[in-house]
Every structure is written in structure tokens, then in C-alpha cells.
Coordinates of C-alpha atoms and ligand atoms in Angstrom, one line a residue:
X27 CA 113.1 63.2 77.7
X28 CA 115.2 64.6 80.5
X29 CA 116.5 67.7 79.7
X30 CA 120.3 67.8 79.1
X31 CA 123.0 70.5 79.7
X32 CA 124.8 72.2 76.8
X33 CA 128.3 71.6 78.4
X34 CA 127.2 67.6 78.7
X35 CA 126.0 67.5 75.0
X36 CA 129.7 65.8 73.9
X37 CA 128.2 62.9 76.0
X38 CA 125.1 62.1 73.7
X39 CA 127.3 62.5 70.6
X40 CA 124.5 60.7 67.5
X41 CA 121.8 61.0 70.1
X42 CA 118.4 62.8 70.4
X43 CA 118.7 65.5 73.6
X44 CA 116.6 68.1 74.5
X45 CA 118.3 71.8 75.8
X46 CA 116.1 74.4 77.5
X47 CA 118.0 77.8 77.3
X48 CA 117.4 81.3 75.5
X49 CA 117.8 82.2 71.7
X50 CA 121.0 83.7 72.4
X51 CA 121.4 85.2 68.4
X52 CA 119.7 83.7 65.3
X53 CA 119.9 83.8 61.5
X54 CA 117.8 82.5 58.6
X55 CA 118.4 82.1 54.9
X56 CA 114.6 81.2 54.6
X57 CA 115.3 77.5 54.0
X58 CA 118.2 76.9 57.0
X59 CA 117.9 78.8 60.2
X60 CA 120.7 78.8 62.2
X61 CA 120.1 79.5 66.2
X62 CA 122.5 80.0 68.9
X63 CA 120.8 79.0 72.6
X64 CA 122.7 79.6 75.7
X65 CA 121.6 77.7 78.8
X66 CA 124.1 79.1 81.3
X67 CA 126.6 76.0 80.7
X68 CA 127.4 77.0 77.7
X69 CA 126.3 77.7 74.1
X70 CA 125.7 76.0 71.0
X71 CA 124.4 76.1 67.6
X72 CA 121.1 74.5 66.4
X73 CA 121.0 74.2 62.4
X74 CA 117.3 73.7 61.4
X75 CA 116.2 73.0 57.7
X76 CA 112.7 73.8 56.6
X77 CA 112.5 70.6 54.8
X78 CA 113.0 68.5 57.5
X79 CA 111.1 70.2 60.5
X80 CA 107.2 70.6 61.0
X81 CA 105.6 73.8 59.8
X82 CA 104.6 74.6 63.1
X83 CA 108.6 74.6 64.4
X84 CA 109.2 76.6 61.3
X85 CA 106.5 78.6 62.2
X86 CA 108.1 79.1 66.2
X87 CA 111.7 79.5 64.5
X88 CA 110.6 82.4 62.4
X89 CA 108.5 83.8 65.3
X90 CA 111.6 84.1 67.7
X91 CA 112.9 87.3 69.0
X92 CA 116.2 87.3 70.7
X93 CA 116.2 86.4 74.7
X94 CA 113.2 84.3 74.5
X95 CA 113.0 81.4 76.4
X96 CA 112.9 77.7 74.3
X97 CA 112.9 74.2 74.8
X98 CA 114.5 73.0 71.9
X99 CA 114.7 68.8 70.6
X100 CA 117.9 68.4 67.7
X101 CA 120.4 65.7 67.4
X102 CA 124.0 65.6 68.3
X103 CA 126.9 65.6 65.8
X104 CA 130.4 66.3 65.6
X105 CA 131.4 69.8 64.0
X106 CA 135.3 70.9 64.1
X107 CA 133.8 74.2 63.2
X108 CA 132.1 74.9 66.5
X109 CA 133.8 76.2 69.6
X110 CA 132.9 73.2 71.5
X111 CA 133.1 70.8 68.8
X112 CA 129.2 70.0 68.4
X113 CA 126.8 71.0 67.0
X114 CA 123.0 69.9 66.7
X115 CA 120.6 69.6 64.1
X116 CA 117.2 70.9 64.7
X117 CA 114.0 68.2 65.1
X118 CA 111.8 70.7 67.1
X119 CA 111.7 74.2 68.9
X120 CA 109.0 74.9 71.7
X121 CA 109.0 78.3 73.0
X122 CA 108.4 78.7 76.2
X123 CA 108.3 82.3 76.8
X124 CA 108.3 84.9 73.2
X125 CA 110.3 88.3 74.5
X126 CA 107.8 90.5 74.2
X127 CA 110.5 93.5 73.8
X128 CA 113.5 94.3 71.4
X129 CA 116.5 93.2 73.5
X130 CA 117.8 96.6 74.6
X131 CA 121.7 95.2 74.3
X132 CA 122.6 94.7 70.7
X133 CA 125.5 93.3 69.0
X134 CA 126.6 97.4 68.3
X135 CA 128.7 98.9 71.2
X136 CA 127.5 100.9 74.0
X137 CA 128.5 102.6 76.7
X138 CA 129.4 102.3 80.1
X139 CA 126.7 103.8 81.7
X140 CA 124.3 102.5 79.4
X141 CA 125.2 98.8 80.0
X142 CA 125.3 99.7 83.9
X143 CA 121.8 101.0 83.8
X144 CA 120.6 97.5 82.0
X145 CA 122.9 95.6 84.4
X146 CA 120.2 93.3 85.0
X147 CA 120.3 91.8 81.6
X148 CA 123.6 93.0 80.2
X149 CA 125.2 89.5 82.7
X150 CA 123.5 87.5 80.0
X151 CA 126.3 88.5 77.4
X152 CA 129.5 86.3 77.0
X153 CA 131.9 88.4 78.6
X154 CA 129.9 88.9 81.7
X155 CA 129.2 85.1 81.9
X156 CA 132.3 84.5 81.8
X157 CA 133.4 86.7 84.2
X158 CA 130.9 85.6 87.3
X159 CA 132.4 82.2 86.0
X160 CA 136.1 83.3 86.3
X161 CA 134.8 84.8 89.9
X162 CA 133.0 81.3 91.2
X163 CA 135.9 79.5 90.4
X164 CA 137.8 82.1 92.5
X165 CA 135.7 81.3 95.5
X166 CA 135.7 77.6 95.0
X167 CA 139.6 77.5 95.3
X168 CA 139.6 79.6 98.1
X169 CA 137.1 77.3 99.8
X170 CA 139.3 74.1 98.8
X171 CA 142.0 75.8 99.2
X172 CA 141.5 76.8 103.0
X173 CA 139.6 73.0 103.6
X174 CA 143.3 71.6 102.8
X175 CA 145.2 73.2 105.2
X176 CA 142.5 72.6 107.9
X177 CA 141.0 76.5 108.3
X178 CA 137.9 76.2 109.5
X179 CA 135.1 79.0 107.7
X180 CA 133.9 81.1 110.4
X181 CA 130.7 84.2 109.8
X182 CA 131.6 87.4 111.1
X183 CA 129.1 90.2 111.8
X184 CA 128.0 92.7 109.0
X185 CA 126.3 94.7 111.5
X186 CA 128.8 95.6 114.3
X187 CA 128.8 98.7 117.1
X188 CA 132.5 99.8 116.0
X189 CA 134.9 100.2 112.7
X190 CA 137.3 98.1 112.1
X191 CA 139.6 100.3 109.4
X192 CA 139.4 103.4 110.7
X193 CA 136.3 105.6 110.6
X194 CA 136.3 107.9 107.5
X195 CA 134.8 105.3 105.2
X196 CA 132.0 103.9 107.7
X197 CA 127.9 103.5 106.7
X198 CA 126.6 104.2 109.8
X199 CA 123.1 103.6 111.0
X200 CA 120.5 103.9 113.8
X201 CA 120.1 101.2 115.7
X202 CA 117.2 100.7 117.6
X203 CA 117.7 102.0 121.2
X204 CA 121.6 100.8 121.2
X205 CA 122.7 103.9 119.7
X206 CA 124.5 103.6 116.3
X207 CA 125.6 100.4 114.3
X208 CA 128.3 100.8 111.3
X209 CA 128.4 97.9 108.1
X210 CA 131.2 95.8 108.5
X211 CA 134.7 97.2 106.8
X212 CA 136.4 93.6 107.7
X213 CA 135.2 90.3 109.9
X214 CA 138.9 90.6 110.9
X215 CA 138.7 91.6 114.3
X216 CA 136.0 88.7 114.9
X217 CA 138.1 86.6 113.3
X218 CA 140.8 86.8 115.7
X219 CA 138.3 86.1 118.4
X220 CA 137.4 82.7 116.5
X221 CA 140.9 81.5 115.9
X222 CA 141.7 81.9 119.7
X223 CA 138.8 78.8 119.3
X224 CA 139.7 77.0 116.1
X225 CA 142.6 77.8 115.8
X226 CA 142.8 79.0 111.9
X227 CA 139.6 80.4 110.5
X228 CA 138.2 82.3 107.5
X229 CA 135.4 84.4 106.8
X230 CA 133.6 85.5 103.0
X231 CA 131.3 87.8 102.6
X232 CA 130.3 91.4 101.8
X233 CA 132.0 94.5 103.3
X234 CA 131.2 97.9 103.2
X235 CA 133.4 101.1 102.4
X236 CA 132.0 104.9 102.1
X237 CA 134.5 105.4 99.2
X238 CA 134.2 109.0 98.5
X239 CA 136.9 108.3 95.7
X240 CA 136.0 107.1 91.8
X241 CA 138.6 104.7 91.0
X242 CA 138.7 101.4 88.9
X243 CA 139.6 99.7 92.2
X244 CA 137.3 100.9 94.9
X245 CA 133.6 99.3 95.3
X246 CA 131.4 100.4 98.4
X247 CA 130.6 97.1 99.0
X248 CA 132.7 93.8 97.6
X249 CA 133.3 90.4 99.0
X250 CA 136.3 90.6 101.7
X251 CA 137.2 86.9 101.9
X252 CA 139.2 87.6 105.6
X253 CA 141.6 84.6 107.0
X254 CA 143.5 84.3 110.4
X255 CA 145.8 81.8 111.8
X256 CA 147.4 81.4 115.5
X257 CA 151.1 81.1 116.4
X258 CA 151.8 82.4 113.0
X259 CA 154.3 85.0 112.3
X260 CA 154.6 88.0 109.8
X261 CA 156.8 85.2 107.3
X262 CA 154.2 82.4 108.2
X263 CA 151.2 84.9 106.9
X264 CA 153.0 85.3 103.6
X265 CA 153.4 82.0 102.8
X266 CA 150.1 81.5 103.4
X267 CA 148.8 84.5 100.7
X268 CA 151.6 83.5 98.2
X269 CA 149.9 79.8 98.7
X270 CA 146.7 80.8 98.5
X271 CA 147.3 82.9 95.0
X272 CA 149.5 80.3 93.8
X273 CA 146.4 77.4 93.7
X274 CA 143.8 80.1 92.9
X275 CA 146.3 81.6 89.5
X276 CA 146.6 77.5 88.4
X277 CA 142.7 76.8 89.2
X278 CA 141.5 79.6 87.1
X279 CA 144.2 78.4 84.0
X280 CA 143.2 74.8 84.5
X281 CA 139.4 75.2 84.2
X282 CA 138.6 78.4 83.1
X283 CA 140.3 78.8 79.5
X284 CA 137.0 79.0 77.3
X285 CA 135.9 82.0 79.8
X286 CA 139.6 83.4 79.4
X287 CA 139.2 83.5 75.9
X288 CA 135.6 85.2 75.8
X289 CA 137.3 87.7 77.4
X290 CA 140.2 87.5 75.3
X291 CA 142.7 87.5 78.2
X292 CA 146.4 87.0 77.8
X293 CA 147.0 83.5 79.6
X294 CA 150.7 84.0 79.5
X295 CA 151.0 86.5 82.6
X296 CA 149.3 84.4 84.5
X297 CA 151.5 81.2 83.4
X298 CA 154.1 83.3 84.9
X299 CA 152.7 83.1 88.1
X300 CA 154.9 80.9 90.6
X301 CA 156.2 80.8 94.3
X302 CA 158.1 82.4 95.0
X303 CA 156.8 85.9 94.9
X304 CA 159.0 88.9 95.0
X305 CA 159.3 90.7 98.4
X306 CA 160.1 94.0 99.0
X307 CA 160.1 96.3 102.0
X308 CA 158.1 99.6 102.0
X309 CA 161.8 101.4 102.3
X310 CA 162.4 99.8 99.6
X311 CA 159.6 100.4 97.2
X312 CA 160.0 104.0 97.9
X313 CA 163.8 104.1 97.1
X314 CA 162.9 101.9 94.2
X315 CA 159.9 104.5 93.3
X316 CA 162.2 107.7 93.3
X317 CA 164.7 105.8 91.4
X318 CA 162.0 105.5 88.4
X319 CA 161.2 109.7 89.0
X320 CA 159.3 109.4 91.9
X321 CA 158.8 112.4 94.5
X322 CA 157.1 110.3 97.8
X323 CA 158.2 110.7 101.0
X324 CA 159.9 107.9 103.2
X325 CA 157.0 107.8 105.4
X326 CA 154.3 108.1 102.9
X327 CA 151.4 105.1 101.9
X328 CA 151.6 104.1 98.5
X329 CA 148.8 105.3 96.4
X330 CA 147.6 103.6 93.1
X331 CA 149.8 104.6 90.3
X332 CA 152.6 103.9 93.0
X333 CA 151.9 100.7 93.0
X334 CA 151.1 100.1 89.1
X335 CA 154.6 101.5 88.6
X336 CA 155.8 99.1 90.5
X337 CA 154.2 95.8 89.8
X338 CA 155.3 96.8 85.9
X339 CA 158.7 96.0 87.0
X340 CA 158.3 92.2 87.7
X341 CA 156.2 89.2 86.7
X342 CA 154.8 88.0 89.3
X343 CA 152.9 89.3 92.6
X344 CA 155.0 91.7 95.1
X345 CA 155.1 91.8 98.4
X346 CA 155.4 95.4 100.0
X347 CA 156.6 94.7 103.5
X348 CA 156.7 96.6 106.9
X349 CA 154.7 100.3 105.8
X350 CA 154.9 103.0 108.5
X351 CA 153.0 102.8 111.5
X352 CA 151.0 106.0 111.1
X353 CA 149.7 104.8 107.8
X354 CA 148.5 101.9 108.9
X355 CA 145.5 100.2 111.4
X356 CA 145.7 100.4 114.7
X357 CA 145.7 96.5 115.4
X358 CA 149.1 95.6 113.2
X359 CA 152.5 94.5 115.3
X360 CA 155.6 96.5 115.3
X361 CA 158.4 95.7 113.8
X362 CA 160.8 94.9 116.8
X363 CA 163.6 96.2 115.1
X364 CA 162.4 99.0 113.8
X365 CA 158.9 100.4 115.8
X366 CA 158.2 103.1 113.7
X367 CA 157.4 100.4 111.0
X368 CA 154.7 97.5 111.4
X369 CA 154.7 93.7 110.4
X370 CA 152.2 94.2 108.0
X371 CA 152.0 93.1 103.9
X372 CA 150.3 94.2 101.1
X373 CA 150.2 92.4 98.1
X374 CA 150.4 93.8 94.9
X375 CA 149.1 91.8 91.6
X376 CA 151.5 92.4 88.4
X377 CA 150.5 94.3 85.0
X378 CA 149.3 96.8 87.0
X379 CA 146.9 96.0 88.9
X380 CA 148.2 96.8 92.8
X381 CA 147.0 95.8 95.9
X382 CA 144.6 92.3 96.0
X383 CA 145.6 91.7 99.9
X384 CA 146.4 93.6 103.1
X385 CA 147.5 91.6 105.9
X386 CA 149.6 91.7 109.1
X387 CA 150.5 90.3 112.1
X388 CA 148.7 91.4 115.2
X389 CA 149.4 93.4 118.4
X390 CA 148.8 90.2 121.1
X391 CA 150.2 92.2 123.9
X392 CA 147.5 93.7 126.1
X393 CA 149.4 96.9 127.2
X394 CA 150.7 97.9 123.9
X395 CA 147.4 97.6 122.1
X396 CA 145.8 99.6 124.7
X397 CA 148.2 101.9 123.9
X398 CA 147.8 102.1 120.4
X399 CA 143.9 102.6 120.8
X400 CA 144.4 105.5 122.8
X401 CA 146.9 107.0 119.5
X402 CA 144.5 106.3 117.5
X403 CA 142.1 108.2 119.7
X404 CA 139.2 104.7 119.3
X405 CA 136.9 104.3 122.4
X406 CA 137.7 101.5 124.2
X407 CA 134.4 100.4 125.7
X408 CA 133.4 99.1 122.9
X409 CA 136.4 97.6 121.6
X410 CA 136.8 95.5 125.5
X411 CA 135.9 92.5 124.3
X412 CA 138.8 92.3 121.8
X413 CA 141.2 93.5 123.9
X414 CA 140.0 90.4 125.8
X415 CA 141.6 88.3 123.4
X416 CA 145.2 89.6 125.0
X417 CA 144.5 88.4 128.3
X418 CA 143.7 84.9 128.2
X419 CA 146.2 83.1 126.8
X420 CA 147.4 85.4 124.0
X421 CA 149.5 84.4 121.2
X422 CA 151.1 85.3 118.0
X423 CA 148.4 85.6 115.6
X424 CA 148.5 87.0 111.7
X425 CA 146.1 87.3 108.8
X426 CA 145.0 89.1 105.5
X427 CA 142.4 89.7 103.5
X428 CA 142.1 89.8 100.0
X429 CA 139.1 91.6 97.8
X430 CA 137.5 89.1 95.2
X431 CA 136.7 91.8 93.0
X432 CA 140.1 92.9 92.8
X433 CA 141.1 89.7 91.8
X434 CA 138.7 88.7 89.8
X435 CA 140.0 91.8 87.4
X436 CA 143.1 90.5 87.5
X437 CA 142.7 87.3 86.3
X438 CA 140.4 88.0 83.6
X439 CA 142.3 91.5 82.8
X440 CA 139.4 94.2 83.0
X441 CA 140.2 97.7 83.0
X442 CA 137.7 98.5 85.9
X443 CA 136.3 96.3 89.1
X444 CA 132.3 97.3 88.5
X445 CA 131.8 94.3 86.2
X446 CA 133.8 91.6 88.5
X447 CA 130.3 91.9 90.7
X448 CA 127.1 91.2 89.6
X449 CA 125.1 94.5 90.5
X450 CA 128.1 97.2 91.5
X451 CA 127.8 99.5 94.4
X452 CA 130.0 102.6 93.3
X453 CA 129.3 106.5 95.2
X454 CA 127.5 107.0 92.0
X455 CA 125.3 104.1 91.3
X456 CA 122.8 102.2 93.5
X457 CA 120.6 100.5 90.7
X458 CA 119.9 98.2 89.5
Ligands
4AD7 O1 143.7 96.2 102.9 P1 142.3 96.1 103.6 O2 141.7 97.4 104.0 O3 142.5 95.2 104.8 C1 141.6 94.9 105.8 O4 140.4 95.2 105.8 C2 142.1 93.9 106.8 N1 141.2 94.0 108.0 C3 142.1 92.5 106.2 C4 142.7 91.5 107.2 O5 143.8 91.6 107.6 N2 141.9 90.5 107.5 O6 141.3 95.4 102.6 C5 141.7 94.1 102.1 C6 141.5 94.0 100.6 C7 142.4 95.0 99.8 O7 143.7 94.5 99.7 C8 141.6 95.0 98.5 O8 141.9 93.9 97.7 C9 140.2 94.9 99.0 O9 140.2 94.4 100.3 N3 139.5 96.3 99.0 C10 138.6 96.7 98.2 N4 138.1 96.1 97.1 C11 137.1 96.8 96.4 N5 136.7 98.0 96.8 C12 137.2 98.7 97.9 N6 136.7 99.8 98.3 C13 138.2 98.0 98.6 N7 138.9 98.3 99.8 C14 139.7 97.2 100.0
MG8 MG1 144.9 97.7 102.2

């Protein structure tokens, strides 16, 4: 007998199937034993009566410890009890591998550090499997979603010979006899080499930050999904984002609602979620920010609880418009009517949870980004081959990037980023 999903078992309703999971939690009465296998699909619950199985199942049942691997045979029925609606009865159990260990993750609570340190194992619980669910069908969207309007996915380096967001947050490394060679921060400025190509691009993949900070936001390394487009404007680049969230916010409620309620989420934030977004300029979200008892300064960044102030005041995703120069990278456009300000965006997630993209339009003009390479003190040897880009056949260019992590919290409303990805990199924690 072929082997048959758990998520498919409404298909074989009356009929013998055989699942091959792991005895997820398990009770007996001595005459009814009632198992709960997980096969990754999903999870269900296998009744088994003494009087109607062999002695040697019985004999396997009362043997199992939880997290051992089993091949179990039972028949489908019906049950409006049961999550999914069905439920099996038990013909046979084959075990396939006993755990030869208590489970170190019980039903009881434990800590944070404690579940970190058994990361390996603690993804087999609910939440965390249905969290890397909520995050896959993050990435599929973004995927369909950039297919549709014709981007084309491009693979930028991880091992490059410059930054590309400034220096203080670099892993650097020797490299052979080339000198030093720094993890990726952002395929962006590779990116803009490959739309001057294809025309509209986008990369996914890991990046790398030196965070010195412990924050609920900040990973050393997360998945930077980056995307770029020629001929398109500061405007153009939001639409794009606002698009982008728009189809990834009605994916995640269209196919994800079992996951969202293993994580007991509140759906109806996310409901609330429509074009168009709010925009706001950074002048604006500071005079808006000393309104609510705020003491930053005109020119200064926003920092976290800034922005988690802020996002509390509407429902739906903000964008903060044209920030400062001097607080931003050296590769974003000027605002032509205002130069001490750029045409850059971040874009800040609502109930809190700030910043899920940073984006801008680029310098394309040859002169003027020399010039701001030289503020910025960067050497420009290395950076030739971008300025490059500006002097065949520039054009206006834009794009963002957004951190998966980030909103992969957001949509299934965790407190912290370490469990969006399965094994975390924080300052503090390499392991598992
Ligand atoms: O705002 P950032 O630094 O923008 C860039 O790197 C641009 N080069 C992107 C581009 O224009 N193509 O980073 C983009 C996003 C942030 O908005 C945030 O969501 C996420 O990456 N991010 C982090 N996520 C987790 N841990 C960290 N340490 C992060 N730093 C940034
Ligand atoms: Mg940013």
C-alpha cells in the first residue's frame, strides 16, 4: 500500500491508508489507546482498541515513547470532533525507529534559552511547524508574485571584496592571496548591475550583519529577499512594495489559517491590510513623533520604539518617505527639491512591528555618485565596476529589500524574530 499523507487523508474517507510519521503525544486507558502522529502535513488522531488489533500492535502501542518513528495502517472516518474532521481507527502500528531517550521538550513550559539550545528538535512542535509554514508560503508568494510582473530571479554574491551598508556591521575574512572578503549585507548593488541586463530582477538569499545590538528584530544572518527595476521612480518603487505585501498579507490568510491558529494569531489585523498604504515623510513622522512626547531631532533616523509608536497609530503598513541624507547609504538619490533629504522608503509593518523594507531610488549619475563615495570616505577601486553602471547608458533605477524574518513575525505575531528561522544566528548564539 502506498503510503498516504495526513493532509490527503479526507480523500480516502471509509478506506484503508497507511501514514508514516512520529507519535507526536499518546494516551491509553488500557483497553483504547489513543495516538496522535504528525507526518509534517499535518496531524491526526489514531484510536486503537485492544479488542480489535493483534497482540503484537498492542504490544508496539504500549512500547511507544514519544518522537518515535511509525508506520501506522487504520481506516478513515469522519469525526466533527477532530481539527481536520477525520479521524482513523487503528488496524496496525509498525515502529520503525523506538526513541531510545525521554523527549527533552515536554508538554510543561520552558524557557527561552532552553528551547534555543534544543533547537534542533524543538521545530517539531506545532508552533514552530507552523511558523516555517507561515515563512514558505511567504517565499512562494514572493516568487509568484515577482514571476507575474515579469522580474526575473537573479544570484548575487555572498562573498564580495566590499560592503554594501556601510562598514560597522561587516564579517570580514581572509581571502586567499586577494586580501580580505566581507559576507554579503545586500545583493543590491549586484542587482543593479543585472537589471541594466534584464531589466527587473530579484535576488533571495542569506545576508550577514555583525549586529552588536540584542534586539527582537536584528539577526546576524536572515534571508534579504532584494528586488530592483529600471526606469522606475521613487513612486514606481512603492507601488511595487505595497504590491508585493498586499498579495503576500492575502496569500498567507488564504492558505495559512490552521497555522495562524496554532499560533493563535489575530487574523483581523491582517484583514485590514489593503492598498493603499499610508505614506508619510520622515519630516513628518518626526513632527508627528514629538506631537505624541517625542524629543528626536529633525535630522535624526528613527530608531525602534520610534517606529512602534508610530505604526500604533494606523492599520495598515506606513511608508516613511525621504530620511536625511546623512543617515542613509551612500548609493540613494536626492531628493531634487530638497538635497539634504534622499528618495528613499522604509516601510513600517503596523501593531508594532517597524521596519520590514528599506528601499530607494538610486544615484544613476556618474559625477554625483563619485561624489558621494568620496563623503562617505568608500574606496573606489573596488567599487569601479559599479560606478560602471553610470556610464553606459544609465537610467533611473529603484529597489528595496525586505527581511523575511521580519515578516514572517509579523504575520504570525511573535514577540521576537529568532524563531521565524530555523537555526537563529544572534551575537550570542551559534548552535545548534
Ligand atoms: O534596510 P536595509 O538595510 O536595506 C538594504 O540592505 C538595501 N540594500 C535593500 C535594497 O534596497 N535592496 O535592509 C533591508 C531589510 C530591512 O528592512 C529589514 O527588514 C531587514 O532587511 N533587516 C534585518 N532583518 C533581520 N536582522 C537584521 N539584522 C536585519 N537588518 C535588516
Ligand atoms: Mg533599513
Amino acid at each position: 500500500m502506498t503510503p498516504t499523507l495526513i493532509s490527503k487523508i479526507n480523500l480516502f474517507n471509509g478506506q484503508e491508508v497507511q501514514l508514516q510519521g512520529w507519535a507526536y503525544n499518546f494516551r491509553s486507558s488500557g483497553k483504547i489507546f489513543f495516538l496522535q502522529l504528525r507526518d509534517g502535513s499535518a496531524r491526526v488522531q489514531i484510536v486503537y482498541s485492544k479488542a480489535d488489533v493483534s497482540e503484537e500492535t498492542w504490544a508496539a502501542l504500549e512500547s511507544l515513547r514519544l518522537e518515535s518513528s511509525v508506520r501506522v495502517l487504520g481506516r478513515v472516518k469522519e469525526d466533527s470532533r477532530a481539527p481536520s474532521g477525520f479521524e482513523l481507527d487503528g488496524i496496525g502500528l509498525e515502529i520503525v525507529a523506538l526513541a531510545t531517550d525521554e523527549f527533552p521538550i515536554g508538554k510543561k513550559d520552558h524557557g527561552p534559552d532552553f528551547l534555543l539550545d534544543e533547537r534542533h528538535l524543538w521545530l517539531r512542535s506545532d508552533k514552530q511547524w507552523a511558523i516555517q509554514r507561515v515563512r514558505n508560503q511567504i517565499i512562494n508568494s514572493t516568487y509568484a508574485y515577482f514571476a507575474e510582473n515579469d522580474y526575473v530571479k537573479f544570484d548575487t554574491p555572498i562573498l564580495t571584496p566590499t560592503s554594501c551598508e556601510g562598514t560597522t556591521e561587516l564579517f570580514e575574512m581572509d581571502y586567499f592571496d586577494l586580501g580580505k572578503a566581507y559576507l554579503s549585507q545586500s545583493g543590491q548593488l549586484y542587482l543593479e548591475a543585472g537589471i541594466m541586463s534584464l531589466g527587473r530582477a530579484f535576488d533571495f538569499g542569506p545576508v550577514f550583519r555583525a549586529e552588536k545590538s540584542k534586539t527582537r528584530r536584528h539577526l546576524t544572518e536572515f534571508w534579504m529577499m532584494d528586488a530592483e527595476a529600471a526606469f522606475v521612480e521613487h513612486e514606481g518603487n512603492m507601488q511595487v512594495q505595497e504590491g508585493l505585501i498586499c498579495r503576500i498579507v492575502k496569500d498567507v490568510l488564504a492558505n495559512c489559517q490552521h497555522e495562524l491558529k496554532v499560533l493563535e494569531r489575530d487574523t483581523k489585523p491582517l484583514e485590514a491590510i489593503q492598498a493603499p498604504f499610508v505614506h508619510m515623510t520622515h519630516q513628518a513622522a518626526i513632527a508627528k513623533l514629538r506631537e505624541l512626547g517625542s524629543d528626536i531631532g529633525d535630522m535624526d533616523d528613527l530608531g525602534a520604539d520610534d517606529e512602534t509608536i508610530l505604526t500604533q497609530q494606523f492599520d495598515r503598513p506606513i511608508f516613511i518617505e525621504k530620511y536625511p541624507a546623512a543617515v542613509k547609504a551612500f548609493y540613494m538619490k536626492r531628493d531634487p527639491l530638497n538635497p539634504e533629504f534622499v528618495l528613499n522608503n522604509d516601510l513600517l509593518a503596523p501593531e508594532g512591528y517597524g521596519e520590514i523594507i528599506g528601499g530607494s531610488q538610486r544615484e544613476d549619475d556618474y559625477e554625483t555618485l563619485l561624489a558621494r563615495m568620496n563623503e562617505h570616505n568608500l574606496a573606489i577601486e573596488p567599487f569601479q565596476w559599479y560606478l560602471d553602471l553610470r556610464k553606459y547608458g544609465s537610467v533611473p533605477h529603484s529597489g528595496f529589500g525586505y527581511g523575511l524574518e521580519r515578516i514572517t513575525a509579523w504575520m504570525c505575531g511573535l514577540q521576537h524574530i529568532r524563531e521565524t528561522i530555523p537555526f537563529p544566528r544572534l551575537i550570542n548564539r551559534l548552535t545548534p
